[in-house]
Coordinates of C-alpha atoms in Angstrom, one line a residue:
M260 CA 0.0 -0.1 0.0
Q261 CA 2.8 2.3 0.8
L262 CA 4.3 1.7 -2.6
I263 CA 0.9 2.7 -4.3
Y264 CA 0.8 6.0 -2.3
S265 CA 4.4 6.6 -3.2
I266 CA 3.7 6.1 -6.9
I267 CA 0.6 8.3 -6.8
F268 CA 2.6 11.0 -5.0
C269 CA 5.4 10.9 -7.7
V270 CA 2.9 11.0 -10.5
L271 CA 1.0 14.2 -9.0
L272 CA 4.3 15.9 -8.3
I273 CA 5.8 15.2 -11.8
S274 CA 2.6 16.6 -13.3
C275 CA 2.6 19.6 -10.8
V276 CA 6.2 20.4 -11.8
N277 CA 5.9 19.9 -15.4
N278 CA 2.8 21.9 -15.8
T279 CA 4.2 24.8 -13.9
S280 CA 7.9 25.0 -14.7
K281 CA 7.4 26.3 -18.1
D282 CA 5.1 29.3 -16.8
N283 CA 7.5 29.8 -14.0
V284 CA 10.4 30.3 -16.4
E285 CA 8.4 32.9 -18.3
K286 CA 7.3 34.8 -15.1
N287 CA 10.5 34.5 -13.4
P288 CA 13.5 35.2 -15.6
V289 CA 16.9 34.1 -14.1
I290 CA 18.1 36.5 -11.6
S291 CA 21.2 38.3 -12.8
L292 CA 24.4 38.2 -10.7
T293 CA 25.5 41.6 -12.0
K294 CA 24.2 43.1 -8.8
E295 CA 26.2 42.0 -5.7
N296 CA 24.1 40.8 -2.8
T297 CA 26.6 41.7 -0.1
G298 CA 24.0 41.9 2.7
T299 CA 25.0 45.5 3.3
D300 CA 21.4 46.9 3.0
E301 CA 20.3 44.6 5.8
E302 CA 23.4 45.5 8.0
K303 CA 23.1 49.2 7.4
N304 CA 19.3 49.3 8.1
Y305 CA 19.1 46.6 10.7
F306 CA 17.6 48.7 13.6
H307 CA 15.3 50.7 11.0
H308 CA 13.2 47.4 10.9
Y309 CA 11.2 47.2 14.2
H310 CA 10.1 43.6 13.5
K311 CA 13.4 42.1 12.4
G312 CA 15.5 39.8 14.5
D313 CA 19.2 39.2 14.2
S314 CA 19.1 36.8 11.3
L315 CA 16.9 36.4 8.2
L316 CA 15.4 33.0 8.5
E317 CA 16.6 31.5 5.1
S318 CA 20.3 32.7 5.7
Y319 CA 20.3 31.2 9.2
Y320 CA 18.8 27.9 8.0
T321 CA 21.1 27.2 5.2
G322 CA 24.1 28.3 7.1
L323 CA 25.4 30.3 4.3
L324 CA 27.0 33.8 4.4
D325 CA 26.4 36.2 1.6
R326 CA 30.1 37.0 0.9
K327 CA 32.0 37.5 -2.3
D328 CA 34.5 34.8 -1.7
L329 CA 31.8 32.2 -0.9
K330 CA 30.0 33.2 -4.0
E331 CA 33.0 32.7 -6.0
N332 CA 33.5 29.3 -4.6
V333 CA 29.9 28.3 -5.5
I334 CA 30.3 29.5 -9.0
N335 CA 33.6 27.4 -9.4
A336 CA 31.7 24.5 -8.0
T337 CA 28.9 24.7 -10.6
K338 CA 31.6 24.6 -13.3
C339 CA 33.1 21.5 -11.8
F340 CA 29.8 19.8 -11.5
R341 CA 28.9 20.5 -15.1
D342 CA 32.2 19.3 -16.2
A343 CA 31.9 16.0 -14.1
L344 CA 28.3 15.5 -15.7
S345 CA 29.5 15.8 -19.1
H346 CA 32.0 13.0 -18.6
T347 CA 29.7 10.2 -17.2
S348 CA 26.8 8.2 -18.2
D349 CA 26.3 6.7 -14.7
S350 CA 22.7 7.4 -13.6
T351 CA 23.4 7.4 -9.9
F352 CA 26.3 9.8 -10.4
S353 CA 24.3 12.0 -12.7
I354 CA 21.4 12.3 -10.2
N355 CA 23.8 13.3 -7.4
G356 CA 25.6 15.7 -9.7
F357 CA 22.5 17.3 -11.0
K358 CA 21.3 17.9 -7.3
K359 CA 24.6 19.4 -6.3
L360 CA 24.4 21.6 -9.5
A361 CA 20.8 22.7 -8.5
E362 CA 21.9 23.4 -4.8
C363 CA 24.6 25.7 -6.1
N364 CA 22.1 27.6 -8.4
I365 CA 19.6 27.9 -5.5
I366 CA 22.5 29.5 -3.4
L367 CA 23.2 31.8 -6.3
K368 CA 19.5 32.6 -6.8
K369 CA 19.5 31.1 -10.3
Y370 CA 16.2 29.2 -9.6
N371 CA 15.3 28.5 -13.2
Q372 CA 18.8 26.7 -13.9
A373 CA 18.1 24.8 -10.5
L374 CA 14.7 23.6 -11.8
T375 CA 16.3 22.6 -15.2
S376 CA 18.8 20.4 -13.3
L377 CA 16.2 18.9 -11.0
Q378 CA 14.1 18.1 -14.0
R379 CA 16.9 16.1 -15.4
C380 CA 16.9 14.1 -12.0
L381 CA 13.3 13.3 -12.3
D382 CA 13.9 12.1 -15.8
I383 CA 16.2 9.5 -14.3
S384 CA 14.5 8.8 -11.0
N385 CA 12.0 10.0 -8.4
D386 CA 13.2 10.8 -4.9
Y387 CA 12.0 13.0 -2.0
N388 CA 15.2 15.1 -1.8
T389 CA 14.8 16.2 -5.6
Y390 CA 11.3 17.3 -4.7
L391 CA 12.5 19.1 -1.5
L392 CA 15.0 21.0 -3.6
I393 CA 12.3 21.8 -6.2
A394 CA 10.2 23.2 -3.3
R395 CA 13.3 25.3 -2.2
A396 CA 13.6 26.7 -5.7
Y397 CA 10.0 27.6 -6.0
K398 CA 10.3 29.3 -2.6
G399 CA 13.1 31.4 -3.9
M400 CA 11.0 32.3 -6.8
G401 CA 8.4 33.5 -4.7
E402 CA 6.0 30.6 -5.7
N403 CA 5.2 30.0 -2.0
E404 CA 1.9 28.1 -2.4
L405 CA 3.5 25.6 -4.8
S406 CA 6.4 25.2 -2.4
I407 CA 4.2 24.5 0.5
K408 CA 2.1 22.1 -1.6
I409 CA 5.1 20.0 -2.5
C410 CA 6.4 20.1 1.2
D411 CA 3.1 19.0 2.6
S412 CA 3.0 16.1 0.2
I413 CA 6.3 15.0 1.5
I414 CA 5.1 15.4 5.2
N415 CA 1.9 13.3 4.5
I416 CA 3.6 10.5 2.5
D417 CA 7.3 10.1 3.1
R418 CA 8.2 8.4 6.5
D419 CA 11.8 9.5 6.4
T420 CA 12.0 11.8 9.5
M421 CA 14.8 14.0 8.1
H422 CA 12.5 14.6 5.0
I423 CA 9.8 15.6 7.2
I424 CA 11.9 17.8 9.3
E425 CA 13.3 19.7 6.3
S426 CA 10.0 20.0 4.6
S427 CA 8.3 21.3 7.8
L428 CA 11.1 23.8 8.4
L429 CA 10.7 25.1 4.9
I430 CA 6.9 25.6 5.3
A431 CA 7.5 27.2 8.7
N432 CA 9.9 29.6 7.2
I433 CA 7.5 30.7 4.7
Y434 CA 4.7 31.4 7.1
A435 CA 7.1 33.0 9.4
E436 CA 8.2 35.5 6.8
D437 CA 4.5 36.5 6.3
F438 CA 4.0 36.7 10.2
D439 CA 1.5 33.9 9.9
I440 CA 0.9 31.9 13.1
K441 CA 0.7 28.7 11.0
A442 CA 4.6 28.8 11.3
I443 CA 4.4 27.6 14.9
Q444 CA 2.4 24.4 13.8
Y445 CA 5.1 23.4 11.5
Y446 CA 8.0 24.3 13.9
N447 CA 6.2 22.0 16.4
I448 CA 6.0 19.2 13.9
V449 CA 9.7 19.2 13.8
L450 CA 10.1 19.6 17.7
E451 CA 7.8 16.6 18.2
I452 CA 10.3 14.5 16.3
N453 CA 13.2 16.1 17.7
P454 CA 12.7 18.3 20.8
T455 CA 16.4 19.7 20.6
N456 CA 16.2 20.8 17.0
I457 CA 18.1 24.2 17.1
K458 CA 16.6 25.4 13.7
A459 CA 13.1 24.7 14.8
L460 CA 13.6 26.3 18.2
Y461 CA 15.3 29.4 16.8
G462 CA 12.7 29.8 14.1
K463 CA 10.0 29.5 16.6
G464 CA 11.7 32.1 19.0
L465 CA 12.4 34.5 16.3
F466 CA 8.7 34.2 15.1
Y467 CA 7.5 35.1 18.6
Q468 CA 10.1 38.0 18.6
N469 CA 9.1 39.4 15.3
N470 CA 5.5 39.4 16.5
Q471 CA 6.4 41.1 19.7
M472 CA 5.4 38.1 21.8
Y473 CA 8.5 38.6 23.9
S474 CA 7.8 36.5 26.8
E475 CA 7.2 33.4 24.6
A476 CA 10.4 34.3 22.6
V477 CA 12.4 34.6 25.7
D478 CA 11.2 31.2 27.0
V479 CA 12.2 29.5 23.6
Y480 CA 15.7 31.3 23.5
Y481 CA 16.3 30.0 27.1
E482 CA 15.6 26.4 25.6
I483 CA 18.2 27.0 23.1
K484 CA 20.8 28.3 25.6
N485 CA 20.3 25.2 27.6
I486 CA 21.2 23.2 24.6
D487 CA 23.9 25.5 23.0
P488 CA 25.0 28.0 25.7
F489 CA 27.1 29.9 23.2
N490 CA 24.5 30.3 20.2
L491 CA 25.5 33.7 19.1
H492 CA 22.2 34.5 17.4
T493 CA 20.2 33.4 20.3
T494 CA 22.4 35.6 22.7
F495 CA 22.1 38.6 20.6
N496 CA 18.3 38.3 20.2
L497 CA 17.8 38.1 23.9
G498 CA 19.7 41.4 24.2
F499 CA 17.6 42.8 21.6
I500 CA 14.4 41.9 23.4
F501 CA 15.5 43.3 26.6
M502 CA 16.6 46.6 24.8
E503 CA 13.1 46.7 23.4
L504 CA 11.7 46.3 26.9
H505 CA 14.0 49.1 28.1
D506 CA 15.9 46.8 30.4
Y507 CA 19.2 48.0 29.4
D508 CA 21.2 46.4 32.0
H509 CA 20.1 42.7 31.0
A510 CA 20.6 43.9 27.2
I511 CA 24.1 45.0 27.9
N512 CA 25.0 41.7 29.6
Y513 CA 23.7 39.7 26.6
F514 CA 25.4 41.9 24.0
T515 CA 28.6 41.5 26.1
D516 CA 28.3 37.7 26.0
A517 CA 27.8 37.8 22.2
I518 CA 31.0 40.1 21.9
V519 CA 33.0 37.5 24.0
S520 CA 31.7 34.7 21.7
E521 CA 32.6 36.6 18.5
K522 CA 34.8 39.6 19.1
N523 CA 34.0 41.1 15.5
Y524 CA 30.4 40.9 15.9
F525 CA 29.8 44.6 15.2
P526 CA 25.9 44.6 15.5
A527 CA 26.5 43.6 19.2
Y528 CA 28.7 46.7 19.8
Y529 CA 26.4 49.0 18.0
A530 CA 23.4 47.7 20.1
R531 CA 25.3 47.8 23.4
G532 CA 26.3 51.4 22.5
V533 CA 22.6 52.3 22.1
C534 CA 21.9 50.8 25.6
Y535 CA 24.9 52.7 27.0
E536 CA 23.6 56.0 25.4
K537 CA 20.1 55.3 26.8
K538 CA 21.6 54.9 30.3
G539 CA 23.5 58.2 29.8
N540 CA 26.9 56.7 29.6
I541 CA 28.1 58.7 26.7
V542 CA 31.8 57.6 26.9
Y543 CA 30.9 53.9 26.6
A544 CA 28.4 54.6 23.9
E545 CA 30.9 56.4 22.0
K546 CA 33.5 53.7 22.3
D547 CA 31.2 50.9 21.0
Y548 CA 29.9 53.0 18.1
R549 CA 33.6 53.6 17.1
T550 CA 34.4 49.9 17.7
A551 CA 31.5 48.8 15.3
L552 CA 32.8 51.3 12.7
D553 CA 36.2 50.0 13.0
I554 CA 35.1 46.5 12.1
Y555 CA 32.6 47.6 9.5
P556 CA 33.2 51.0 8.3
N557 CA 30.0 51.3 6.1
Y558 CA 27.8 50.6 9.0
L559 CA 25.4 53.5 8.4
D560 CA 23.4 53.2 11.7
A561 CA 26.5 53.5 13.8
K562 CA 27.8 56.2 11.8
E563 CA 24.6 58.3 12.2
R564 CA 24.3 57.5 15.9
L565 CA 27.9 58.5 16.6
E566 CA 27.7 61.8 14.7
K567 CA 24.4 62.7 16.6
L568 CA 26.0 61.7 19.8
L569 CA 29.0 63.9 19.3
S570 CA 26.9 66.7 18.0
D571 CA 24.4 66.6 20.8
N572 CA 27.1 66.6 23.4
E573 CA 29.1 69.3 21.7
K574 CA 26.4 71.7 22.8
Y575 CA 27.2 71.1 26.5
K576 CA 31.0 71.6 26.4

């Protein structure tokens, strides 16, 4: 019976992918790499976004940093995978090669190329990892409903716990980005399977934080700290919450812990500087703003805050 369900699932998904891929190519042309996505807009405007936590969900879950050197490595990897695929007729190797090529293109936001590679996988054989990658590609293209539909099919039919976890996380992330409470349902699916899953706990905590449910967020972040005491993002976000609550002493403690864990973590210097300034400690605030700028000279928030701090205090000299 399980085999019959699997066959039905594959047929439905193949039909779904084949019927939509052409339309998606037309509606979503390949994203050009001529514009550098260095993450500087997010960094410069971090505290301009009231509802944003420390990490954008997708970048946290993939564990990827949007850096130029990483991007060049991924581009080089795609060349190697293409070269390897051109020299093999082994179907198993081809499936793995096309998957890796698709993963690289998803990282590079070249979603149409990723779907082309994944379609090649489906032409050879069907498996849930391929469908999960297809769902990630569609999510990147903004086709969230289609991505959720594919992941829900995997959750309902596949019995592999890792596939269920990854599919649930992807759906939860999509809902969380829209501030939709359904995100919690899918994070909880993961946590029912693995109560110590850091990704699900962090996503759940960040959802609560971004929806100003600070008590719930703090409780979840403390769970993470019990599992991973030195989790940098969690430590920073606890500081952020206490800063929002105007509990600057607790906030300073958490930002200091983040700095101890990562001495070049400039958002923590900036945030701690804000707390010192709110407490009237101008000397320490200036020092932290300058340290943030020493680490990241283009940090607009720190630059503006430092200039205002110096200008305001010039009046009293």
